[in-house]
């Protein structure tokens, strides 16, 4: 008989019945599996989601969402960033002016380096989300209605910050100079479309008539297109300001293209020309090697019988370059880029450049080819196109087919004139002329070419060149040097 006052033994209760052992981890005291505790949300992940939800709400609905605004303000202040980041009316420039230390954070913001061992710095991700949201909202939320010169200038500046955040120079994405991940996905083309929309909503004539407002404009392809289309309606101060903007843009693009051409147009060394015997051409390594037999071990001195010099003269051949540009409404930026490119090649030694522009009529712009500004002012953009008329003007310029390259820039939508134009191109090509069809020469590289022509050019052995300027420079370099 068990003594009720004695302590219960292990495994039994004080009443004498078997006691329940402690439940193992993951099970309840009844022996059934228990539910695992829910993971605790990371506060930094929540902060980041709040910022991105606010960004999406602002992009798709201009109405302010009070709950998201107050929550985002709390997040921004908690991580030590200025509340001005949440002000849609504040440009990135104004934020950086008040807080200069943020400038470095914007550079490469959207191309962060990988964390060691795959670890995530969640606090840094929240900070990047706040800064990136500011850039994306300022660039992609463009509103509606009329646009002032100041608004356009601010948008262009904010877009420059976005390009820097993606690892490109300001204007790099819109100018087609981006490389790497930032160049993928057509973002440059989308930014160009946004800019074109802003320009079209701006009362351009009123802005140009005011020198102070005109001075705030930043030249861009979209703006130049509008100026060229409207130049016939401008006069006085407005026309002078328009010309100044066109000149600035031409000079900026020419500087970039000139650098590409200078890098690409070095011909082979001409060893038939004796090297110039000056000190800067002295080939010291070759001189020592060739005179090693004159080494005196006793005197530890090398006696030089002959000096050797490097060849620097490049082999060039007189060439003729004929550029034919479709100036119809779909080819505006090609017209701008090609007139500038033609002027640069016209400045090279022993390259004879001719320029023909056409819509339903053709015009020979060769007398002004060295000044792209003059050329652009003489063009009338828009209208239809008549390729056979342009071919009739360009073909007599071929003097020596083997030493001639013809670049034809067009989308080649000729409709009932397609067959006559193709027959003319085929005859030029078979005569020995190096014919280069180019779909377009744009900052974004986008091109749309008539499939009928594309297939025939491919069969002819002259496939359509990509619309990027640097690709055309490379093609010309292989022929002109």
Short mmCIF file of N, CA and C in Angstrom, two decimals, residues 112-178:
data_model
loop_
_atom_site.label_atom_id
_atom_site.label_comp_id
_atom_site.label_asym_id
_atom_site.label_seq_id
_atom_site.Cartn_x
_atom_site.Cartn_y
_atom_site.Cartn_z
N UNK A 112 24.09 48.38 -57.18
CA UNK A 112 24.90 48.16 -55.97
C UNK A 112 25.80 46.94 -56.11
N UNK A 113 26.91 46.97 -55.40
CA UNK A 113 27.82 45.83 -55.40
C UNK A 113 27.22 44.71 -54.55
N UNK A 114 27.50 43.47 -54.93
CA UNK A 114 26.98 42.33 -54.19
C UNK A 114 27.57 42.28 -52.79
N UNK A 115 26.73 41.92 -51.81
CA UNK A 115 27.21 41.81 -50.44
C UNK A 115 28.06 40.55 -50.29
N UNK A 116 29.09 40.58 -49.45
CA UNK A 116 29.93 39.39 -49.26
C UNK A 116 29.13 38.24 -48.67
N UNK A 117 29.43 37.04 -49.14
CA UNK A 117 28.80 35.81 -48.66
C UNK A 117 27.29 35.80 -48.86
N UNK A 118 26.80 36.63 -49.79
CA UNK A 118 25.38 36.63 -50.09
C UNK A 118 24.50 37.23 -49.00
N UNK A 119 25.09 37.88 -48.01
CA UNK A 119 24.30 38.47 -46.94
C UNK A 119 23.59 39.73 -47.44
N UNK A 120 22.43 40.02 -46.84
CA UNK A 120 21.67 41.21 -47.21
C UNK A 120 21.81 42.27 -46.13
N UNK A 121 22.11 43.47 -46.57
CA UNK A 121 22.12 44.60 -45.66
C UNK A 121 20.76 45.28 -45.79
N UNK A 122 19.81 44.82 -44.97
CA UNK A 122 18.42 45.28 -45.12
C UNK A 122 18.28 46.77 -44.84
N UNK A 123 19.06 47.29 -43.92
CA UNK A 123 18.98 48.72 -43.62
C UNK A 123 19.42 49.55 -44.83
N UNK A 124 20.47 49.08 -45.51
CA UNK A 124 20.95 49.78 -46.71
C UNK A 124 19.92 49.69 -47.83
N UNK A 125 19.20 48.55 -47.91
CA UNK A 125 18.17 48.39 -48.93
C UNK A 125 17.04 49.39 -48.72
N UNK A 126 16.68 49.65 -47.48
CA UNK A 126 15.63 50.63 -47.19
C UNK A 126 16.07 52.02 -47.65
N UNK A 127 17.32 52.35 -47.37
CA UNK A 127 17.85 53.67 -47.76
C UNK A 127 17.85 53.81 -49.29
N UNK A 128 18.28 52.76 -49.98
CA UNK A 128 18.28 52.79 -51.44
C UNK A 128 16.86 52.91 -51.98
N UNK A 129 15.92 52.24 -51.34
CA UNK A 129 14.53 52.30 -51.79
C UNK A 129 13.99 53.71 -51.70
N UNK A 130 14.33 54.43 -50.64
CA UNK A 130 13.85 55.80 -50.48
C UNK A 130 14.44 56.71 -51.56
N UNK A 131 15.73 56.57 -51.83
CA UNK A 131 16.38 57.41 -52.84
C UNK A 131 15.91 57.05 -54.25
N UNK A 132 15.79 55.74 -54.52
CA UNK A 132 15.35 55.29 -55.85
C UNK A 132 13.91 55.72 -56.11
N UNK A 133 13.07 55.68 -55.09
CA UNK A 133 11.67 56.10 -55.26
C UNK A 133 11.60 57.56 -55.68
N UNK A 134 12.47 58.39 -55.10
CA UNK A 134 12.50 59.81 -55.47
C UNK A 134 12.83 59.97 -56.95
N UNK A 135 13.85 59.26 -57.42
CA UNK A 135 14.26 59.35 -58.83
C UNK A 135 13.14 58.88 -59.76
N UNK A 136 12.59 57.71 -59.46
CA UNK A 136 11.59 57.12 -60.35
C UNK A 136 10.32 57.96 -60.40
N UNK A 137 9.92 58.50 -59.26
CA UNK A 137 8.71 59.31 -59.24
C UNK A 137 8.90 60.62 -60.01
N UNK A 138 10.05 61.27 -59.83
CA UNK A 138 10.29 62.53 -60.53
C UNK A 138 10.40 62.35 -62.04
N UNK A 139 10.91 61.20 -62.48
CA UNK A 139 11.12 60.99 -63.91
C UNK A 139 9.87 60.45 -64.60
N UNK A 140 9.17 59.52 -63.97
CA UNK A 140 8.08 58.83 -64.67
C UNK A 140 6.69 59.38 -64.35
N UNK A 141 6.57 60.24 -63.36
CA UNK A 141 5.28 60.87 -63.09
C UNK A 141 5.30 62.27 -63.68
N UNK A 142 4.93 62.38 -64.94
CA UNK A 142 5.05 63.65 -65.66
C UNK A 142 3.75 64.43 -65.74
N UNK A 143 2.65 63.88 -65.22
CA UNK A 143 1.40 64.61 -65.18
C UNK A 143 0.82 64.85 -66.56
N UNK A 144 0.00 65.89 -66.66
CA UNK A 144 -0.62 66.24 -67.93
C UNK A 144 -0.73 67.75 -68.02
N UNK A 145 -1.18 68.24 -69.15
CA UNK A 145 -1.35 69.68 -69.32
C UNK A 145 -0.08 70.35 -69.84
N UNK A 146 -0.13 71.67 -69.89
CA UNK A 146 0.99 72.45 -70.45
C UNK A 146 2.24 72.30 -69.60
N UNK A 147 3.39 72.39 -70.25
CA UNK A 147 4.69 72.25 -69.59
C UNK A 147 5.48 73.53 -69.80
N UNK A 148 6.09 74.03 -68.74
CA UNK A 148 6.92 75.24 -68.85
C UNK A 148 8.36 74.86 -69.14
N UNK A 149 9.13 75.86 -69.51
CA UNK A 149 10.56 75.62 -69.77
C UNK A 149 11.26 75.13 -68.50
N UNK A 150 10.86 75.69 -67.36
CA UNK A 150 11.45 75.27 -66.10
C UNK A 150 11.15 73.82 -65.77
N UNK A 151 9.90 73.39 -66.04
CA UNK A 151 9.54 72.00 -65.78
C UNK A 151 10.32 71.04 -66.67
N UNK A 152 10.49 71.40 -67.94
CA UNK A 152 11.26 70.55 -68.84
C UNK A 152 12.71 70.47 -68.38
N UNK A 153 13.29 71.60 -68.01
CA UNK A 153 14.68 71.61 -67.56
C UNK A 153 14.85 70.77 -66.29
N UNK A 154 13.86 70.87 -65.39
CA UNK A 154 13.92 70.08 -64.16
C UNK A 154 13.84 68.59 -64.46
N UNK A 155 12.92 68.21 -65.38
CA UNK A 155 12.80 66.80 -65.74
C UNK A 155 14.10 66.29 -66.35
N UNK A 156 14.70 67.06 -67.23
CA UNK A 156 15.95 66.63 -67.85
C UNK A 156 17.06 66.46 -66.81
N UNK A 157 17.08 67.35 -65.83
CA UNK A 157 18.08 67.23 -64.76
C UNK A 157 17.83 65.99 -63.91
N UNK A 158 16.57 65.76 -63.54
CA UNK A 158 16.24 64.57 -62.74
C UNK A 158 16.55 63.29 -63.51
N UNK A 159 16.30 63.30 -64.81
CA UNK A 159 16.61 62.13 -65.63
C UNK A 159 18.12 61.89 -65.67
N UNK A 160 18.89 62.98 -65.68
CA UNK A 160 20.34 62.84 -65.60
C UNK A 160 20.77 62.14 -64.32
N UNK A 161 20.10 62.46 -63.20
CA UNK A 161 20.40 61.77 -61.93
C UNK A 161 20.03 60.29 -62.01
N UNK A 162 18.90 59.98 -62.66
CA UNK A 162 18.51 58.58 -62.82
C UNK A 162 19.55 57.83 -63.65
N UNK A 163 20.05 58.46 -64.71
CA UNK A 163 21.07 57.82 -65.54
C UNK A 163 22.34 57.57 -64.73
N UNK A 164 22.70 58.53 -63.88
CA UNK A 164 23.87 58.33 -63.01
C UNK A 164 23.63 57.17 -62.05
N UNK A 165 22.41 57.07 -61.53
CA UNK A 165 22.09 55.98 -60.62
C UNK A 165 22.21 54.62 -61.30
N UNK A 166 22.00 54.59 -62.63
CA UNK A 166 22.10 53.34 -63.39
C UNK A 166 23.51 53.12 -63.94
N UNK A 167 24.45 53.99 -63.53
CA UNK A 167 25.84 53.81 -63.95
C UNK A 167 26.17 54.42 -65.28
N UNK A 168 25.35 55.36 -65.77
CA UNK A 168 25.59 56.02 -67.06
C UNK A 168 25.87 57.50 -66.83
N UNK A 169 26.56 58.14 -67.76
CA UNK A 169 26.70 59.60 -67.67
C UNK A 169 25.36 60.26 -67.95
N UNK A 170 25.11 61.47 -67.41
CA UNK A 170 23.86 62.16 -67.73
C UNK A 170 23.68 62.30 -69.24
N UNK A 171 22.54 61.88 -69.74
CA UNK A 171 22.30 61.87 -71.18
C UNK A 171 22.73 60.58 -71.83
N UNK A 172 23.39 59.69 -71.08
CA UNK A 172 23.92 58.46 -71.67
C UNK A 172 22.85 57.52 -72.17
N UNK A 173 21.80 57.32 -71.39
CA UNK A 173 20.72 56.43 -71.83
C UNK A 173 19.97 57.03 -73.00
N UNK A 174 19.60 58.31 -72.87
CA UNK A 174 18.86 58.98 -73.95
C UNK A 174 19.74 59.14 -75.18
N UNK A 175 21.07 59.23 -74.96
CA UNK A 175 21.97 59.41 -76.09
C UNK A 175 22.52 58.13 -76.65
N UNK A 176 22.07 56.95 -76.09
CA UNK A 176 22.50 55.68 -76.65
C UNK A 176 23.93 55.32 -76.34
N UNK A 177 24.54 55.95 -75.33
CA UNK A 177 25.93 55.65 -75.02
C UNK A 177 26.08 54.73 -73.83
N UNK A 178 24.95 54.22 -73.33
CA UNK A 178 25.01 53.36 -72.16
C UNK A 178 25.48 51.97 -72.55
#
